[in-house]
Coordinates of C-alpha atoms in Angstrom, one line a residue:
M1 CA 27.7 -11.9 3.5
T2 CA 27.3 -15.6 3.0
S3 CA 28.9 -18.6 4.8
S4 CA 28.4 -22.4 4.2
R5 CA 26.1 -23.4 7.1
S6 CA 25.5 -23.1 10.9
S7 CA 24.4 -25.7 13.4
A8 CA 22.9 -23.0 15.7
P9 CA 19.2 -23.4 16.6
F10 CA 16.6 -21.0 15.1
D11 CA 15.2 -18.3 17.3
A12 CA 12.6 -17.4 14.6
D13 CA 11.4 -18.4 11.2
V14 CA 11.6 -14.9 9.9
L15 CA 13.4 -11.7 11.2
I16 CA 11.8 -8.5 10.1
V17 CA 13.9 -5.4 10.2
G18 CA 11.6 -2.4 10.7
G19 CA 8.3 -2.2 12.5
G20 CA 6.4 0.3 10.4
P21 CA 3.1 -0.6 8.6
V22 CA 4.8 -2.9 6.1
G23 CA 6.8 -4.8 8.7
L24 CA 3.9 -5.1 11.1
T25 CA 1.6 -6.4 8.3
L26 CA 4.2 -9.0 7.3
A27 CA 4.6 -10.0 10.9
T28 CA 0.9 -10.4 11.4
D29 CA 0.4 -12.4 8.2
L30 CA 3.2 -14.8 8.9
A31 CA 2.2 -15.3 12.6
Q32 CA -1.4 -16.0 11.5
R33 CA 0.1 -18.7 9.2
G34 CA 1.8 -20.3 12.3
H35 CA 5.2 -18.9 12.1
R36 CA 7.6 -17.5 14.7
V37 CA 8.4 -13.9 13.8
A38 CA 10.9 -11.5 15.3
V39 CA 10.6 -7.8 14.6
A40 CA 13.5 -5.3 15.2
E41 CA 12.5 -1.7 15.4
L42 CA 14.6 1.4 16.2
R43 CA 11.8 3.2 18.1
R44 CA 10.4 2.5 21.5
Y45 CA 7.2 0.5 21.7
G46 CA 4.3 2.8 20.8
E47 CA 6.5 5.7 19.9
P48 CA 4.5 7.8 17.5
P49 CA 5.5 7.6 13.8
S50 CA 5.8 10.6 11.5
V51 CA 2.6 11.8 9.7
K52 CA 3.4 10.2 6.4
C53 CA 0.6 8.1 5.0
N54 CA -2.9 9.4 4.9
H55 CA -4.7 6.8 2.9
V56 CA -5.2 3.0 3.1
S57 CA -6.3 1.6 -0.3
A58 CA -9.1 -0.7 -1.0
R59 CA -6.8 -3.5 -1.8
T60 CA -5.0 -3.0 1.4
M61 CA -8.2 -2.9 3.3
E62 CA -9.2 -6.2 1.7
Q63 CA -6.0 -7.8 3.1
L64 CA -6.4 -6.2 6.5
R65 CA -9.9 -7.6 6.5
R66 CA -8.4 -11.1 6.0
L67 CA -6.0 -10.4 8.9
G68 CA -8.9 -9.4 11.2
V69 CA -8.0 -5.7 11.7
A70 CA -10.0 -3.8 9.0
A71 CA -13.0 -3.0 11.2
R72 CA -10.9 -1.5 14.0
L73 CA -9.0 0.7 11.5
R74 CA -12.3 1.8 9.9
D75 CA -13.4 3.1 13.4
A76 CA -10.3 5.2 13.8
G77 CA -9.0 8.4 12.2
L78 CA -11.2 11.4 11.3
P79 CA -14.6 11.8 12.9
A80 CA -17.1 9.4 11.6
D81 CA -19.2 12.1 9.8
Y82 CA -16.1 14.0 8.4
P83 CA -16.2 14.0 4.6
N84 CA -13.3 12.4 2.9
D85 CA -13.7 14.8 0.0
V86 CA -10.8 16.3 -2.0
V87 CA -11.4 20.0 -2.7
F88 CA -9.5 22.6 -4.7
R89 CA -9.6 26.2 -3.6
T90 CA -7.7 29.3 -4.4
R91 CA -6.5 29.1 -0.8
V92 CA -7.6 26.9 2.0
T93 CA -9.8 29.7 3.3
G94 CA -10.5 30.9 -0.3
T95 CA -12.9 30.2 -3.2
E96 CA -13.8 26.6 -4.0
L97 CA -12.9 25.6 -7.6
T98 CA -14.0 21.9 -7.6
R99 CA -14.6 19.1 -5.3
I100 CA -14.1 15.3 -5.5
P101 CA -16.8 13.8 -3.3
I102 CA -15.7 10.8 -1.2
P103 CA -17.8 9.6 1.7
G104 CA -16.7 9.7 5.3
R105 CA -16.4 6.5 7.3
S106 CA -20.0 6.6 8.6
T107 CA -21.5 6.1 5.1
R108 CA -18.5 4.5 3.4
Y109 CA -20.2 1.2 2.8
T110 CA -23.6 2.7 1.7
D111 CA -22.9 5.9 -0.2
T112 CA -22.4 4.8 -3.8
A113 CA -22.9 8.2 -5.5
G114 CA -19.3 9.3 -5.8
P115 CA -16.6 8.5 -8.3
D116 CA -15.4 5.4 -6.3
G117 CA -18.9 4.4 -5.0
W118 CA -19.2 1.7 -7.7
W119 CA -16.0 -0.1 -6.8
P120 CA -16.4 -3.9 -6.7
T121 CA -14.8 -4.5 -3.3
P122 CA -16.0 -5.6 0.2
E123 CA -13.6 -2.9 1.7
P124 CA -13.6 0.6 0.2
P125 CA -10.5 2.8 0.9
H126 CA -10.1 4.5 4.2
R127 CA -8.5 7.9 4.8
I128 CA -6.5 7.7 8.1
N129 CA -3.3 9.2 9.0
Q130 CA -0.4 6.9 10.0
I131 CA -0.3 8.3 13.6
Y132 CA -3.6 6.5 14.0
L133 CA -3.1 3.6 11.7
E134 CA 0.2 2.4 13.0
P135 CA -0.6 2.0 16.7
I136 CA -3.5 -0.3 15.6
L137 CA -1.3 -2.4 13.5
L138 CA 1.2 -2.6 16.2
D139 CA -1.3 -3.7 18.9
H140 CA -2.7 -6.3 16.5
A141 CA 0.7 -7.7 15.6
A142 CA 1.9 -7.7 19.2
A143 CA -1.3 -9.8 20.1
Q144 CA -0.4 -12.6 17.6
P145 CA 1.1 -15.7 19.1
G146 CA 4.6 -16.1 17.8
V147 CA 5.4 -12.4 17.3
Q148 CA 8.4 -11.1 19.3
L149 CA 9.1 -7.5 19.2
F150 CA 12.6 -6.0 19.8
N151 CA 12.2 -2.2 20.3
R152 CA 15.1 0.2 20.4
T153 CA 17.0 -2.4 18.5
Q154 CA 19.2 -2.1 15.5
V155 CA 20.3 -5.0 13.2
A156 CA 24.0 -4.1 13.2
E157 CA 24.9 -6.8 10.7
F158 CA 23.9 -10.2 9.5
V159 CA 25.4 -13.2 7.7
Q160 CA 23.4 -15.9 5.8
D161 CA 24.3 -19.5 5.1
E162 CA 22.7 -22.4 3.4
D163 CA 20.1 -22.9 6.2
G164 CA 19.4 -19.5 7.6
V165 CA 20.5 -16.0 8.6
T166 CA 22.4 -15.0 11.8
A167 CA 21.8 -11.4 12.8
T168 CA 23.6 -9.3 15.4
L169 CA 21.1 -7.1 17.3
L170 CA 22.3 -4.0 19.1
D171 CA 20.3 -2.7 22.1
L172 CA 20.3 1.1 21.5
D173 CA 19.8 1.9 25.2
S174 CA 22.3 -0.5 26.8
G175 CA 24.7 -1.1 24.0
A176 CA 24.5 -4.8 24.6
T177 CA 24.5 -7.1 21.5
R178 CA 22.9 -10.6 21.0
Q179 CA 22.8 -13.1 18.2
L180 CA 19.4 -14.0 16.6
R181 CA 19.1 -16.8 14.1
A182 CA 16.2 -17.0 11.6
R183 CA 15.5 -19.0 8.5
Y184 CA 14.8 -15.8 6.5
L185 CA 15.3 -12.0 7.0
V186 CA 13.2 -9.3 5.4
G187 CA 14.2 -5.7 5.4
C188 CA 11.2 -3.3 5.8
D189 CA 13.6 -0.6 7.0
G190 CA 12.7 2.3 4.8
G191 CA 14.3 4.3 2.0
S192 CA 17.8 4.3 3.6
S193 CA 17.5 0.6 4.2
G194 CA 20.6 -1.0 5.7
V195 CA 19.4 -4.4 4.6
R196 CA 19.2 -3.3 1.0
K197 CA 22.8 -2.0 1.1
A198 CA 24.0 -5.0 2.8
M199 CA 22.6 -7.4 0.2
G200 CA 24.2 -5.3 -2.6
A201 CA 20.9 -4.1 -4.2
K202 CA 20.8 -0.6 -5.6
L203 CA 18.0 1.9 -6.2
E204 CA 17.6 2.9 -9.9
G205 CA 15.6 5.6 -11.5
T206 CA 15.0 9.3 -11.0
P207 CA 16.4 10.6 -7.8
V208 CA 14.6 13.9 -7.6
I209 CA 11.2 14.7 -9.1
Q210 CA 9.6 17.0 -6.5
R211 CA 10.7 18.7 -3.3
V212 CA 8.0 19.3 -0.7
Q213 CA 8.4 21.5 2.3
S214 CA 6.0 19.8 4.7
T215 CA 4.8 20.9 8.1
F216 CA 2.7 19.3 10.7
I217 CA 0.8 22.1 12.5
R218 CA -1.8 22.6 15.2
A219 CA -4.2 25.4 14.2
P220 CA -7.4 25.3 16.4
G221 CA -8.7 28.5 14.7
L222 CA -8.5 27.3 11.1
K223 CA -11.7 25.3 11.0
A224 CA -13.8 28.3 11.9
L225 CA -12.4 30.1 8.9
L226 CA -13.7 27.5 6.4
T227 CA -17.0 28.5 5.1
D228 CA -17.5 25.5 2.7
K229 CA -18.1 21.9 3.5
D230 CA -15.3 20.1 5.3
A231 CA -12.8 18.0 3.3
W232 CA -10.0 15.6 4.1
C233 CA -7.7 17.1 1.5
C234 CA -7.5 20.7 0.2
Y235 CA -5.4 21.8 -2.7
A236 CA -4.5 25.6 -2.7
V237 CA -4.2 26.9 -6.2
N238 CA -2.9 30.5 -6.6
P239 CA -0.1 32.3 -8.3
E240 CA 1.6 33.1 -4.9
R241 CA 1.9 29.6 -3.5
C242 CA 0.4 26.2 -4.2
G243 CA 0.1 23.6 -1.6
T244 CA -1.9 20.7 -0.2
V245 CA -3.4 20.5 3.3
F246 CA -4.6 17.3 4.9
A247 CA -7.0 17.2 7.9
I248 CA -5.4 14.9 10.4
D249 CA -7.9 14.8 13.3
G250 CA -10.8 16.9 11.8
R251 CA -10.4 19.5 14.5
Q252 CA -7.1 21.3 14.9
D253 CA -4.2 19.2 13.4
W254 CA -3.2 19.7 9.8
L255 CA -0.4 18.6 7.5
V256 CA 0.7 21.4 5.1
H257 CA 2.6 20.4 2.0
N258 CA 4.3 23.3 0.2
H259 CA 5.3 22.2 -3.2
L260 CA 8.6 23.8 -4.1
H261 CA 9.2 25.0 -7.6
P262 CA 11.8 23.3 -9.7
H263 CA 14.2 26.2 -9.2
E264 CA 13.9 26.0 -5.5
A265 CA 16.7 23.5 -4.8
D266 CA 16.5 23.1 -1.0
F267 CA 13.9 23.2 1.7
D268 CA 15.0 26.5 3.0
A269 CA 14.7 28.2 -0.4
V270 CA 11.4 29.8 0.7
D271 CA 10.3 31.0 4.0
R272 CA 8.2 28.3 5.8
D273 CA 5.9 30.6 7.8
W274 CA 5.2 32.8 4.8
S275 CA 4.4 29.8 2.6
I276 CA 2.1 28.3 5.3
R277 CA 0.1 31.5 5.6
A278 CA 0.0 31.9 1.8
I279 CA -1.4 28.4 1.4
L280 CA -3.9 28.8 4.2
G281 CA -4.9 32.3 3.2
V282 CA -4.5 33.7 6.6
G283 CA -2.7 36.9 7.8
P284 CA 0.2 37.5 10.2
D285 CA -2.0 37.5 13.3
F286 CA -3.3 33.9 12.7
E287 CA -1.9 31.6 15.3
Y288 CA -0.6 28.1 14.8
E289 CA 2.0 25.8 16.3
V290 CA 4.6 23.8 14.4
I291 CA 4.5 20.2 15.8
S292 CA 7.1 18.8 13.4
R293 CA 8.8 19.4 10.1
E294 CA 8.2 16.5 7.7
D295 CA 10.1 17.7 4.5
W296 CA 10.5 15.1 1.8
V297 CA 11.7 14.5 -1.7
G298 CA 9.6 12.8 -4.3
R299 CA 11.6 10.3 -6.3
R300 CA 11.1 7.4 -8.7
L301 CA 13.5 4.7 -7.6
V302 CA 13.1 0.9 -7.7
A303 CA 15.7 -1.6 -6.4
D304 CA 17.4 -3.6 -9.1
R305 CA 16.7 -6.8 -7.1
L306 CA 14.4 -7.7 -4.1
R307 CA 16.1 -10.9 -2.9
A308 CA 19.6 -12.2 -2.2
G309 CA 19.4 -15.7 -1.1
R310 CA 17.5 -15.8 2.2
V311 CA 17.3 -12.1 2.5
F312 CA 14.5 -9.9 1.0
I313 CA 13.4 -6.3 0.9
A314 CA 9.9 -4.8 0.9
G315 CA 8.2 -1.3 1.0
D316 CA 10.3 1.8 0.9
A317 CA 13.5 -0.3 1.1
A318 CA 12.6 -1.7 -2.3
H319 CA 10.9 1.3 -4.0
L320 CA 10.4 5.0 -3.5
W321 CA 8.2 7.4 -5.6
V322 CA 6.1 10.5 -5.3
P323 CA 3.1 9.2 -3.2
Y324 CA 0.4 10.2 -5.7
A325 CA -2.7 8.0 -5.5
G326 CA -1.5 7.1 -1.9
Y327 CA 0.6 4.2 -3.3
G328 CA 3.7 4.5 -1.1
M329 CA 2.8 2.5 2.0
N330 CA 0.0 0.6 0.1
A331 CA 2.5 -0.8 -2.4
G332 CA 4.7 -1.8 0.5
I333 CA 1.9 -3.7 2.1
A334 CA 1.2 -5.4 -1.2
D335 CA 4.8 -6.5 -1.2
A336 CA 4.3 -7.9 2.4
V337 CA 1.1 -9.8 1.5
N338 CA 2.8 -11.4 -1.5
L339 CA 6.0 -12.3 0.4
A340 CA 4.1 -13.7 3.4
W341 CA 2.3 -16.5 1.7
L342 CA 5.3 -17.5 -0.4
L343 CA 7.6 -17.7 2.7
S344 CA 4.9 -19.6 4.6
A345 CA 4.6 -22.1 1.8
R346 CA 8.4 -22.7 1.8
L347 CA 8.4 -22.8 5.7
H348 CA 5.6 -25.3 5.8
G349 CA 7.3 -27.5 3.3
W350 CA 4.7 -27.7 0.5
G351 CA 6.4 -24.9 -1.4
G352 CA 9.8 -25.6 -3.2
E353 CA 12.7 -23.3 -3.2
A354 CA 11.5 -21.9 -6.6
I355 CA 8.4 -20.6 -5.1
L356 CA 10.4 -17.7 -3.6
D357 CA 11.5 -16.7 -7.0
A358 CA 7.9 -15.5 -7.6
Y359 CA 8.3 -12.6 -5.3
Q360 CA 10.7 -10.5 -7.4
A361 CA 9.2 -11.9 -10.7
E362 CA 5.8 -10.5 -9.6
R363 CA 6.4 -7.5 -7.4
Q364 CA 9.3 -5.8 -9.2
P365 CA 7.5 -5.2 -12.5
I366 CA 4.4 -3.9 -10.7
T367 CA 6.4 -1.5 -8.7
E368 CA 8.0 -0.2 -11.9
Q369 CA 4.6 0.3 -13.4
V370 CA 3.2 2.1 -10.4
S371 CA 6.4 4.3 -10.1
H372 CA 5.8 5.4 -13.7
F373 CA 2.1 6.2 -13.1
A374 CA 3.2 8.2 -10.0
M375 CA 5.9 10.1 -11.8
D376 CA 3.7 10.9 -14.8
H377 CA 1.1 12.3 -12.6
A378 CA 3.6 14.3 -10.5
Q379 CA 5.0 15.9 -13.7
K380 CA 1.4 16.9 -14.8
M381 CA 0.8 18.4 -11.4
I382 CA 4.1 20.4 -11.6
R383 CA 3.0 21.8 -14.9
A384 CA -0.4 22.7 -13.6
R385 CA 1.1 24.6 -10.7
G386 CA 3.2 26.5 -13.0
A387 CA 0.3 27.5 -15.1
V388 CA -2.1 29.0 -12.5
P389 CA -3.8 32.0 -14.0
P390 CA -2.7 35.3 -12.4
N391 CA -6.3 36.5 -12.1
I392 CA -7.7 33.4 -10.4
E393 CA -8.5 35.4 -7.2
A394 CA -9.9 38.4 -9.1
Q395 CA -13.5 39.4 -9.4
G396 CA -15.6 39.6 -12.6
P397 CA -16.8 37.2 -15.5
E398 CA -13.3 36.6 -16.8
A399 CA -11.9 35.5 -13.5
D400 CA -15.0 33.4 -13.0
A401 CA -14.4 31.6 -16.3
E402 CA -10.8 31.0 -15.4
R403 CA -11.7 29.5 -12.0
A404 CA -14.3 27.3 -13.8
R405 CA -11.7 26.1 -16.3
V406 CA -9.1 25.4 -13.6
G407 CA -11.6 23.5 -11.5
R408 CA -12.6 21.3 -14.5
E409 CA -9.0 20.5 -15.3
A410 CA -8.1 19.8 -11.7
Y411 CA -11.0 17.4 -11.3
D412 CA -10.3 15.5 -14.5
L413 CA -6.6 15.2 -13.6
N414 CA -7.0 14.3 -10.0
V415 CA -10.1 12.1 -9.8
Q416 CA -8.0 9.3 -11.2
Q417 CA -5.4 9.5 -8.4
F418 CA -7.9 9.8 -5.5
C419 CA -10.3 7.3 -7.0
C420 CA -7.6 5.1 -8.6
A421 CA -9.6 1.9 -9.5
G422 CA -6.9 0.8 -11.9
L423 CA -4.1 0.8 -9.3
N424 CA -6.4 -1.0 -6.8
F425 CA -7.9 -3.7 -9.0
G426 CA -6.2 -3.7 -12.4
Y427 CA -2.7 -4.8 -11.9
F428 CA -1.8 -8.3 -12.8
Y429 CA 1.2 -10.7 -12.4
A430 CA 2.5 -11.7 -15.9
G431 CA 5.5 -13.9 -16.4
S432 CA 5.3 -15.3 -12.9
P433 CA 6.3 -19.0 -12.4
L434 CA 3.2 -19.4 -10.3
I435 CA 0.8 -18.2 -13.0
V436 CA -0.4 -20.7 -15.7
D437 CA -0.6 -18.7 -19.0
D438 CA -3.6 -19.8 -21.0
G439 CA -2.8 -17.5 -23.9
A440 CA -5.4 -14.8 -23.1
E441 CA -4.0 -11.2 -22.7
P442 CA -4.8 -9.5 -19.4
P443 CA -6.7 -6.3 -19.9
A444 CA -4.7 -3.1 -19.8
Y445 CA -5.3 -0.7 -17.0
S446 CA -4.5 2.9 -16.1
M447 CA -4.3 4.7 -12.8
G448 CA -8.1 5.3 -12.8
D449 CA -9.6 2.6 -14.9
F450 CA -9.6 -1.2 -15.2
T451 CA -11.5 -4.1 -16.7
P452 CA -12.4 -7.0 -14.3
S453 CA -10.8 -10.3 -15.5
T454 CA -10.2 -13.8 -14.6
V455 CA -7.1 -14.1 -16.9
P456 CA -4.4 -15.8 -14.9
G457 CA -2.5 -13.3 -13.0
C458 CA -5.4 -10.9 -12.5
R459 CA -7.3 -10.3 -9.3
A460 CA -10.3 -12.5 -9.0
P461 CA -13.3 -10.1 -9.4
H462 CA -15.2 -9.6 -6.2
F463 CA -18.9 -10.6 -5.7
W464 CA -21.1 -10.9 -2.7
L465 CA -22.3 -14.4 -1.6
A466 CA -25.9 -15.3 -0.8
D467 CA -25.1 -15.5 2.9
G468 CA -23.8 -11.9 2.9
R469 CA -20.1 -12.7 3.0
S470 CA -17.5 -11.6 0.4
L471 CA -16.0 -14.1 -2.1
Y472 CA -12.7 -13.2 -0.5
D473 CA -13.9 -14.4 2.9
L474 CA -13.8 -18.0 1.5
L475 CA -10.2 -18.0 0.3
G476 CA -7.9 -20.3 2.2
T477 CA -4.2 -20.0 3.3
G478 CA -2.8 -21.4 0.1
Y479 CA -5.0 -22.1 -3.0
T480 CA -8.7 -22.0 -3.3
L481 CA -10.6 -23.9 -6.1
L482 CA -13.7 -22.0 -7.1
R483 CA -16.0 -24.6 -8.6
L484 CA -18.7 -22.7 -10.4
D485 CA -20.1 -25.9 -11.9
P486 CA -20.7 -28.3 -9.0
A487 CA -21.0 -31.2 -11.5
V488 CA -17.3 -31.1 -12.2
D489 CA -15.4 -33.9 -10.3
V490 CA -12.4 -32.3 -8.6
A491 CA -11.4 -35.2 -6.4
P492 CA -8.2 -35.8 -8.5
L493 CA -7.0 -32.2 -7.8
Q494 CA -7.7 -32.6 -4.1
A495 CA -5.8 -35.8 -4.0
A496 CA -2.9 -34.3 -5.8
A497 CA -2.9 -31.3 -3.3
D498 CA -3.0 -33.8 -0.3
A499 CA 0.0 -35.6 -1.9
L500 CA 2.0 -32.4 -2.0
G501 CA 0.8 -31.2 1.5
M502 CA -0.6 -28.2 -0.2
P503 CA -3.5 -26.4 1.5
L504 CA -6.4 -26.5 -1.1
T505 CA -9.8 -25.1 -0.2
V506 CA -12.6 -26.2 -2.6
V507 CA -15.7 -24.0 -2.5
D508 CA -18.9 -23.9 -4.6
P509 CA -19.7 -20.3 -4.1
V510 CA -23.4 -19.2 -4.3
A511 CA -23.6 -15.6 -5.4
A512 CA -26.1 -13.1 -4.1
G513 CA -26.9 -12.1 -7.7
P514 CA -25.6 -12.8 -11.1
L515 CA -21.9 -13.6 -11.4
P516 CA -19.6 -11.0 -12.8
A517 CA -19.3 -11.5 -16.6
A518 CA -15.6 -12.3 -16.2
Y519 CA -16.4 -15.6 -14.6
A520 CA -16.8 -17.7 -17.9
H521 CA -15.0 -20.9 -16.7
A522 CA -16.2 -23.7 -14.6
L523 CA -13.1 -23.9 -12.4
L524 CA -10.6 -21.3 -11.1
L525 CA -7.6 -21.7 -8.8
V526 CA -7.3 -18.5 -6.8
R527 CA -4.3 -17.8 -4.5
T528 CA -4.6 -16.6 -1.0
D529 CA -3.6 -13.0 -2.3
Q530 CA -6.7 -13.1 -4.5
H531 CA -4.9 -13.5 -7.8
V532 CA -6.0 -16.1 -10.3
A533 CA -3.4 -18.8 -10.8
W534 CA -5.2 -21.1 -13.3
R535 CA -8.7 -21.6 -14.9
G536 CA -10.5 -24.1 -17.1
D537 CA -13.7 -25.9 -17.7
R538 CA -12.2 -29.2 -16.5
L539 CA -9.2 -30.5 -14.7
P540 CA -6.0 -30.8 -16.6
A541 CA -4.9 -34.4 -17.5
D542 CA -2.2 -34.3 -14.9
P543 CA -3.5 -32.4 -11.8
G544 CA -0.3 -33.2 -10.0
A545 CA 1.9 -31.4 -12.5
L546 CA -0.3 -28.3 -12.3
L547 CA 0.0 -28.2 -8.5
A548 CA 3.6 -28.9 -8.7
Q549 CA 4.1 -25.8 -10.8
L550 CA 1.9 -23.8 -8.4
A551 CA 4.0 -24.9 -5.5
G552 CA 7.3 -24.0 -7.2
R553 CA 8.6 -27.6 -7.1
S554 CA 9.0 -30.8 -9.0
A555 CA 6.9 -33.8 -8.2
Q556 CA 9.6 -35.0 -5.7
T557 CA 9.0 -34.2 -2.0
V558 CA 11.2 -31.4 -0.6
A559 CA 11.9 -30.5 2.9
A560 CA 10.6 -27.5 4.7
G561 CA 12.6 -24.3 5.1

């Protein structure tokens, strides 16, 4: 709903609806940029989340490093020496078929032997369940000056006008309501997002790809039955029941996914207890406790728009897909990181109104791409589960050969999702109003592979500095000019930035070794989110026009907000 304008004072710069990982990351990022943020969350403060996410991607960890919380997250989750491997067995307690080696957190920075050990990043991925992740993000957000948390609070309705958004907050315990006025509102309120519905956006795509009967269990006796090396994730592959089991605490808590067959149309189509025992490979006397049921439906749905005036959506509110490669929550955090700096530019006044158009122009195509990667992989996994050889648990040379074949195929198919370099580092923003096209084509990428590139729109390739820091530790809050040839005079660009009020950080990075081959230009303008905006060997004839484009504004001064 929209009205003309309101004279009411602002209680916050941004109201965030939803205090999960996406909303908390957005709140922290905005607060660290100097903005007042209100977060409305249905749960009580510190109320445990569901056991959804199990993986924080390298790109997410890079951003959480910038926000000052990566080290604390790295110290949480599974025991430090617990392998993060992905193993395929006939059953969790059965015969091992193959293993994707991924280091535990004690050797995550030093072990380069595995399929993701070569990754060019200061922050490798981290396997941690949301029940450990979210409390750390919550504490970190709550400690930021400018963040106000409203727990047990529902945003009952909102109306926007030319200057801001007025929301009605409902206290779920007392029933009392109050008005909160903010310049912008962002819905991070999940797949059933009320914000998305209120702004008239619709999810489009494939509503059902896979149903998963998921159960969070406590089974203290399971670990003693595992004769092979520990693993963070175990796929059970047998003709009776296929499933996936995640180690949550490395001791007694496990999340069991029972992948329902296409003909099993509802979560009660198969006996839950029987399925759990079949996947684990345990008999009727084995004891376990059901902590919670976490059933879910894998979909491929992307919102037809991510913005309506001063209202935005991010995370599951904007896109839903089968979380292969761990890119459910991580894609949402990428939304938050993208939107935070754009909103901040506008709120601080150096960004024009058009800078906000970049959010949908950049994130919607990427979410479409990722959703198709995830859906394609899900369909391959469904076919693989339907083709398990009936003798995979038998004895003898023929069964040995079948197990070896299934193991090879499982490794080749799944190493690309668990070590997904392409989804981490390969995606690029094409067609964005904030990217200066220089005629070069960004290199193609797949789920598992990518080519480092400085083509505008791509992620600036990482390298270590001579002083031990990461290149990304140098990036400022707006744009950073990497001057790889110190002889180039960049004073005109700095003057143009000063005239616009644009934060521009100029650095002459000294690499610890040879620069990545992709750095073939003397100058690169890199955004705070690590994406290259422009490159060249000399400044353009009109630096002011370049920066005006990157600020989403004309040369004329515009007011903040």
